[in-house]
XYZ file of C-alpha atoms in Angstrom:
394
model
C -6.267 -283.182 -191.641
C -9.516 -283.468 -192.767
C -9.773 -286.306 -195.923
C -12.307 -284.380 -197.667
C -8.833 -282.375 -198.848
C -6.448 -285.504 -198.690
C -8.053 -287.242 -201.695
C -6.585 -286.880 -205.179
C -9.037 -287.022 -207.897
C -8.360 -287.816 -211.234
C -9.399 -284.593 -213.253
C -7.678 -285.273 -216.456
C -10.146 -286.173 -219.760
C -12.674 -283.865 -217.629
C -12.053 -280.996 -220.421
C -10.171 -279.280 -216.717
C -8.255 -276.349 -218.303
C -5.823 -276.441 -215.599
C -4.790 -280.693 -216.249
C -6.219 -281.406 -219.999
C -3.694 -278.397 -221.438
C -0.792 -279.416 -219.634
C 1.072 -281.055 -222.946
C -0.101 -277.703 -224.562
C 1.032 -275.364 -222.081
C 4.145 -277.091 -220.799
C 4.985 -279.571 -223.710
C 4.483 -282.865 -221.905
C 2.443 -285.029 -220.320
C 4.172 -285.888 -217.042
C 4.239 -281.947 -216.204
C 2.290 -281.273 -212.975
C -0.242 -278.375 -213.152
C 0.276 -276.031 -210.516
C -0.663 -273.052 -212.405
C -4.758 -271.502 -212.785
C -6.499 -270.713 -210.129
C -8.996 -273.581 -209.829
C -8.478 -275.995 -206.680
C -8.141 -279.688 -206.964
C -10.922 -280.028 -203.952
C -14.252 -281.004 -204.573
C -17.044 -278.653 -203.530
C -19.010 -278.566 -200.128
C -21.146 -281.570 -199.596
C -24.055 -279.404 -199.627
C -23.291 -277.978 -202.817
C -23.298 -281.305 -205.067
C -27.158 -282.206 -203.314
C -28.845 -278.550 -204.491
C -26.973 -279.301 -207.716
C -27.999 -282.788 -207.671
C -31.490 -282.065 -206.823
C -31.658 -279.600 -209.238
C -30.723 -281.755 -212.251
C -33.239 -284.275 -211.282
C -36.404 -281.631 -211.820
C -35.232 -281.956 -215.507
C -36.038 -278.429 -216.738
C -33.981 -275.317 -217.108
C -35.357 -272.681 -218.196
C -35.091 -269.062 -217.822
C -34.370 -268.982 -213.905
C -35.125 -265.592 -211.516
C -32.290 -264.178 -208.869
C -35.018 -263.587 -206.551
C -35.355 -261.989 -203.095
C -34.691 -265.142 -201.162
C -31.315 -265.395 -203.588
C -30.099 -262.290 -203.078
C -30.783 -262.709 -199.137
C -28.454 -265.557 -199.149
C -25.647 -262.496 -201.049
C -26.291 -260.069 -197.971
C -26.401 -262.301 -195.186
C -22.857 -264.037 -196.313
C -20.744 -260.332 -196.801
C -22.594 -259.248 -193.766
C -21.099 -262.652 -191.871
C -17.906 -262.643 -193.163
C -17.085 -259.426 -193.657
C -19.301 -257.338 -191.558
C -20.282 -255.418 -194.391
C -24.270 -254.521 -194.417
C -25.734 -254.477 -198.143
C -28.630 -253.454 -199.281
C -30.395 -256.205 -202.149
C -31.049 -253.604 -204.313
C -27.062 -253.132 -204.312
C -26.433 -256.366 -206.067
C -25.809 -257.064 -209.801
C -25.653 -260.085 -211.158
C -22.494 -261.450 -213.804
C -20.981 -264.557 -214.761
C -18.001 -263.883 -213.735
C -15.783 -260.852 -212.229
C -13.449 -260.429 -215.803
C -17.014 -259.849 -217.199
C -18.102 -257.342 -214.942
C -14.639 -255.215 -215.206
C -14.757 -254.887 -218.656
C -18.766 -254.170 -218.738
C -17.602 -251.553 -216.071
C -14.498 -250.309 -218.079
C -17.268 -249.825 -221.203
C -19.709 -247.756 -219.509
C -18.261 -245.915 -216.572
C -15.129 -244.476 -218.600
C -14.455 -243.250 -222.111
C -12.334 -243.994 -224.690
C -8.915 -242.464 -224.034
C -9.587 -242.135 -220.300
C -6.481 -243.598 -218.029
C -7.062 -246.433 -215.930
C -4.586 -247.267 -213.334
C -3.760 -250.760 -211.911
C -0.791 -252.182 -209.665
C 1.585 -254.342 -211.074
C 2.569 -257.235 -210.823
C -1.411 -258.076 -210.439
C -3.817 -260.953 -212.826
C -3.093 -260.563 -216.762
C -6.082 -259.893 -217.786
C -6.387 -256.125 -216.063
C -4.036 -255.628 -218.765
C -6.492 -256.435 -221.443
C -9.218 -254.747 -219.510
C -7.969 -251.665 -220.260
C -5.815 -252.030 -223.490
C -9.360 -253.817 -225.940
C -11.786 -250.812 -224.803
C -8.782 -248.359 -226.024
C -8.139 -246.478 -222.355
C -4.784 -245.635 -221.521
C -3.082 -247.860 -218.994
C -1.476 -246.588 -216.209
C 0.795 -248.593 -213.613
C 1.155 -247.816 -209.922
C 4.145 -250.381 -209.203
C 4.096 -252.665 -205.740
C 6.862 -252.147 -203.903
C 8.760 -255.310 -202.766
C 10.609 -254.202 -199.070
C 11.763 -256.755 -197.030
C 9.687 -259.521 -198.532
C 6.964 -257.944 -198.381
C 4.913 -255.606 -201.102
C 3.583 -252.324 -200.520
C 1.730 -249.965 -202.307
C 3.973 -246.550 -203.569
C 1.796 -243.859 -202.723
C 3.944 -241.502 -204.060
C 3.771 -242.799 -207.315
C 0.244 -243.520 -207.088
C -0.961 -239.530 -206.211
C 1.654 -238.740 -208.822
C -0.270 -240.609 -211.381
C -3.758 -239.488 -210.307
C -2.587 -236.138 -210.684
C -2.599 -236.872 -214.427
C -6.070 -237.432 -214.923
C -6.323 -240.588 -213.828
C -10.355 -241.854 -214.073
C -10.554 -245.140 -212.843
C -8.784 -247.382 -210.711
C -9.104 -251.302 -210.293
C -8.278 -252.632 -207.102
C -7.280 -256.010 -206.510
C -8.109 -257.419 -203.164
C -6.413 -259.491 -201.794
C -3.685 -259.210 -204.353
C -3.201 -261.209 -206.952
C -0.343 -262.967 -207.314
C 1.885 -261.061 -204.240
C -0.784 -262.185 -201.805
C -1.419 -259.086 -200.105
C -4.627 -258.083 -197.824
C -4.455 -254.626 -197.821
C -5.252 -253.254 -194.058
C -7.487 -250.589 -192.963
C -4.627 -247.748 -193.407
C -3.625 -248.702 -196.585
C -7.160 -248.627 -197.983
C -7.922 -245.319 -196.050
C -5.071 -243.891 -197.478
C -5.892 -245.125 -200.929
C -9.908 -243.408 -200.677
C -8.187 -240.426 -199.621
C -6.048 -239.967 -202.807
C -9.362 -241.246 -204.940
C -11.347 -238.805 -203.239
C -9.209 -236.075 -203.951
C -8.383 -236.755 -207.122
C -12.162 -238.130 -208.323
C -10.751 -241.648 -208.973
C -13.827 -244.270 -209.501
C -12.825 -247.441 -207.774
C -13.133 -251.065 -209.153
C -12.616 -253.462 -206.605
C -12.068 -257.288 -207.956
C -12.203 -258.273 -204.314
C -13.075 -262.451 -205.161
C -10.306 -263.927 -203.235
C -11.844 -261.758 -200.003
C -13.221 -265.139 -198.587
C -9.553 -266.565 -198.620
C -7.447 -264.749 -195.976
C -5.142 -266.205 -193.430
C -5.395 -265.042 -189.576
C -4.678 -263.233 -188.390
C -5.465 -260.939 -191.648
C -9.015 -259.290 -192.260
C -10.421 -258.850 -195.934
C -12.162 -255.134 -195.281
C -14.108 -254.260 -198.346
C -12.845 -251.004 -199.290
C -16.173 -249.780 -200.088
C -17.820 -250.232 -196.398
C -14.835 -247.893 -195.077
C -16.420 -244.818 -196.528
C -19.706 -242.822 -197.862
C -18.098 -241.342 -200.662
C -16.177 -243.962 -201.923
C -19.649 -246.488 -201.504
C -21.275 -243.976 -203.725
C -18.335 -244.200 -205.966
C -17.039 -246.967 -206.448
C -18.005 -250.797 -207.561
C -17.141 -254.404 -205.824
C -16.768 -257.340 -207.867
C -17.374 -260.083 -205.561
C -17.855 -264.083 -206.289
C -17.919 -267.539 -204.545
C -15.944 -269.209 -207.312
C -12.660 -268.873 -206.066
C -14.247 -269.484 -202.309
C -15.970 -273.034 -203.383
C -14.515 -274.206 -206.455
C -17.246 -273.162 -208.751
C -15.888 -271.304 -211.209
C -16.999 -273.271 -214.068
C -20.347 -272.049 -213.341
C -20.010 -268.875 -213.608
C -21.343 -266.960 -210.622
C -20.700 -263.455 -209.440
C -21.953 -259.978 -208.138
C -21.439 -256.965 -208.412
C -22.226 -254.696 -205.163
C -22.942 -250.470 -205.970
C -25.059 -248.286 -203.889
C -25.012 -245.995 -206.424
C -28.005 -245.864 -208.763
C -26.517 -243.917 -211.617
C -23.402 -246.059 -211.754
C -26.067 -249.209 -211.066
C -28.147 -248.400 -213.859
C -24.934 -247.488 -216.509
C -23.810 -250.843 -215.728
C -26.766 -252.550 -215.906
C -27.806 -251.172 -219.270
C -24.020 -252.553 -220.688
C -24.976 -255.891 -219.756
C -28.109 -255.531 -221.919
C -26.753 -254.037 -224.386
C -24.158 -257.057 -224.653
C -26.503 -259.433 -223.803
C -25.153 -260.492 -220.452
C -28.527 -261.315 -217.903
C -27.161 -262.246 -214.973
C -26.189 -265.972 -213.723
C -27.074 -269.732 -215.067
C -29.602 -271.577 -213.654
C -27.174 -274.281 -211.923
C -24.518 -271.079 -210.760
C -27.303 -269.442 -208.949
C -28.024 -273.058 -206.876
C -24.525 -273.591 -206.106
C -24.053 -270.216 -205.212
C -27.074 -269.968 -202.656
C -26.129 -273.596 -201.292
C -22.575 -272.106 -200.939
C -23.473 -268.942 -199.056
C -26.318 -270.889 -196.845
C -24.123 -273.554 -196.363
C -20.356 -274.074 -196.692
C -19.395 -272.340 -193.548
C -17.949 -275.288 -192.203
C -16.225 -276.445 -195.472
C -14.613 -273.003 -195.948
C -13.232 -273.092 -192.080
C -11.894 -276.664 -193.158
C -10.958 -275.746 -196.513
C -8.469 -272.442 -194.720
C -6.970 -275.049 -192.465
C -5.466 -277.294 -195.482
C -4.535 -274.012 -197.601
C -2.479 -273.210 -194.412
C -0.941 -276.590 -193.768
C 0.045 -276.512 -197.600
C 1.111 -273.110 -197.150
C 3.321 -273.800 -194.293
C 5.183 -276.916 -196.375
C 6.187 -274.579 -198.840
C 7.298 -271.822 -196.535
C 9.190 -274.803 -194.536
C 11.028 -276.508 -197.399
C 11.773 -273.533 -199.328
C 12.832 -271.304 -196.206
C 16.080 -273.410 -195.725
C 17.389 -272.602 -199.051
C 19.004 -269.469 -201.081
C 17.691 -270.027 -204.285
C 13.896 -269.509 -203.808
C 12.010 -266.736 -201.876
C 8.773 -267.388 -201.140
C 6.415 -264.171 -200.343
C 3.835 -265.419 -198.369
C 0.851 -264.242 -199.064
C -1.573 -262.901 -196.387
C -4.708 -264.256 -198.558
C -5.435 -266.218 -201.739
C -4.193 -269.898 -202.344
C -1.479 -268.364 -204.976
C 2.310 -268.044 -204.079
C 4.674 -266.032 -205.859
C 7.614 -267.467 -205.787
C 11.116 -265.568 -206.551
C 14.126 -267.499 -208.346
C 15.748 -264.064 -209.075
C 18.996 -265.328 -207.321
C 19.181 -268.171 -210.095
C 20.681 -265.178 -212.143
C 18.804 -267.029 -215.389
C 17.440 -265.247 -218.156
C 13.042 -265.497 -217.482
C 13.027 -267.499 -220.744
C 15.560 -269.827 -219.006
C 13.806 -270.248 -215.629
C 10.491 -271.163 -217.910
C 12.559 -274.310 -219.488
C 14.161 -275.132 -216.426
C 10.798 -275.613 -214.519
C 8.960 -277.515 -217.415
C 11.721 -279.600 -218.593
C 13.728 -280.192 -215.192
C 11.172 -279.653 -212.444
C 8.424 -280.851 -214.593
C 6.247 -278.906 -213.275
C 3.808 -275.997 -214.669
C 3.555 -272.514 -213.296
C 2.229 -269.229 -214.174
C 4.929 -267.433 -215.873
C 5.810 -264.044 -213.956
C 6.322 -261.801 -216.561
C 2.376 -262.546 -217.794
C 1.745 -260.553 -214.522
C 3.572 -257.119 -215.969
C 7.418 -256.414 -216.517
C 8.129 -256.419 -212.951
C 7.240 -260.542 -212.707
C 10.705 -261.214 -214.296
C 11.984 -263.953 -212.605
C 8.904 -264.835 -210.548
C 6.616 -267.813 -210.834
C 3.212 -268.427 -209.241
C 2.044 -271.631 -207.544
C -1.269 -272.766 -206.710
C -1.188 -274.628 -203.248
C -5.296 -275.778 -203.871
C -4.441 -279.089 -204.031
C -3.786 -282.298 -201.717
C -1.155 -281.796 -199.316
C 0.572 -284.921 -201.277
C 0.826 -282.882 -204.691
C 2.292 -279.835 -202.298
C 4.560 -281.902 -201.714
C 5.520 -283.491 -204.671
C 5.599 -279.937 -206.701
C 7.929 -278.505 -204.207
C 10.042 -281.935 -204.720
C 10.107 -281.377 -208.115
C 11.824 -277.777 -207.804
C 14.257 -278.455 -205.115
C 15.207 -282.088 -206.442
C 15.888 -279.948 -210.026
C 17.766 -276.745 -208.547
C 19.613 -279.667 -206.192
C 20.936 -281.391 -209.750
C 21.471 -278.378 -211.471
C 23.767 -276.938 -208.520
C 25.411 -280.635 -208.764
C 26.199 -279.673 -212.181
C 27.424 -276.518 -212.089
C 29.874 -277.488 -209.534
């Protein structure tokens, strides 16, 4: 194990959402925060110097994503996902939440449907609900452990007009990395129904072998020229507190649109310090990253382990992301019940299931970006507390 991931650092008092809103959140202090989807690692060695060195030229003012900047963008989808950009592709945004609803604003119109898959990230929900579309769910299909996308449904539900669909890949929470015939299948129905894709693709750099991330866009002409890829090292490196993304579109229409809503809300691009740590990152963190994927599967593997020889969890492993959703259907308790039972008994803090769409009920997911030690003390916590409460019921 490398001890660049062993260490636990103290991040409380640090104004860390995920460990300063614990007695908030959760009502206590001794609650451990398993919950956003921040790690508990510190960045790539090579990160904190260009940061460092940064800070000590003293000035930051208005600060160009230049040539050599977005270089460091193409060379890194081109090396890990094979994918070759053009520059003049990329868009700049603080952040891919930003982008979707920037792309919500000025690719559809009010009343237009928008269709995501549920259970997926809370805020899609807002996405589409503030700018007044109507929201549309295709819902995943849980077989054998595993999710998969209706089809059926889905065509059904383009065949009502559908205008844009957001695309999250790899899932979040279920975990999934869509493969190359899923994602064919889905341009085909988008293609013949005129569906605009928006991929939030930011976990892609966070996939377990032997799965492949495939950027649905680089699959096909059509879909390139009509579609957008919200893309990010955040997630990949721990930076999301400085706000760093991209947004990849070969079309110039739909590049332009876009670009003008950013003006027009006064969005211009990425902070002085993001765009360092993002071209350190990308020229950089190779190494960390392979490092980084070995502990996510080593804490990954714990989980499955512990929680595999018992009835009362179900673990769906995920095929990318650092997230598990985690199923405590078989508790039979009410989702309001399985909420206090975790924070008062387990002491420990989740993301509620049902803030992932209707079909969460009874779910819970867990961040595993942490030391191995606070893996292992978070599972504890839930099988020491489902251990008493069998005790009790017996």
């Amino acid at each position: 194990m490398n001890q660049h991931f062993e260490q636990i650092i103290d991040r409380k008092n640090t104004r860390a959402a995920k460990w300063d809103l614990v007695k908030q959140l959760y009502g206590s202090e001794d609650v451990l925060p398993m919950w956003v989807a921040d790690m508990d690692f510190q960045i790539p060695p090579a990160v904190s110097n260009a940061l460092s060195e940064r800070a000590k030229h003293g000035i930051f003012g208005y600060t160009l994503t230049d040539k050599t900047f977005s270089q460091s963008v193409v060379d890194w989808i081109n090396y890990k996902h094979k994918w070759s950009i053009k520059s003049d592709w990329l868009l700049y945004s603080p952040g891919v939440i930003t982008t979707l609803h920037m792309a919500i604003q000025a690719l559809t119109e009010k009343g237009d449907k928008v269709l995501i898959q549920t259970p997926v990230y809370p805020p899609f929900f807002q996405i589409v609900k503030t700018h007044e579309r109507q929201l549309i769910e295709n819902e995943l299909l849980l077989t054998n452990g595993k999710y998969e996308i209706d089809f059926r449904d889905m065509e059904e539900k383009f065949k009502q007009g559908v205008k844009a669909f957001i695309l999250c890949n790899p899932h979040n929470p279920v975990g999934r990395v869509w493969t190359k015939d899923e994602l064919e299948k889905i341009i085909a129905l988008c293609k013949k129904y005129n569906v605009l894709i928006l991929a939030d693709e930011i976990h892609a750099d966070l996939v377990y072998e032997p799965n492949k991330h495939i950027p649905i866009a680089s699959l096909d002409e059509e879909i390139l020229q009509h579609s957008i890829t919200c893309m990010s090292p955040t997630k990949t490196f721990n930076l999301a507190g400085l706000q760093a993304s991209y947004v990849v579109t070969a079309n110039k229409t739909i590049r332009k649109e876009m670009e003008e809503m950013f003006h027009k809300q006064g969005i211009h691009g990425v902070n002085t310090l993001g765009i360092t740590a993002l071209e350190a990152a990308y020229n950089d963190g190779r190494q960390w990253l392979t490092q980084l994927m070995e502990q996510l599967k080593t804490n990954l593997d714990h989980v499955i382990e512990i929680f595999d020889n018992r009835t009362d969890v179900n673990v769906i492993r995920p095929e990318g992301t650092y997230l598990i959703w985690l199923d405590f259907r078989s508790l039979n308790m009410s989702h309001e019940e399985l909420k206090k039972f975790l924070q008062k008994d387990a002491k420990i803090g989740l993301n509620d299931g049902v803030s992932f769409g209707e079909k969460g009920t009874g779910f819970m997911r867990m961040n595993i970006a942490t030391p191995l030690a606070l893996v292992k003390d978070g599972v504890e916590r839930i099988t020491t507390a489902l251990d008493n409460r069998k005790k009790e019921e017996e």
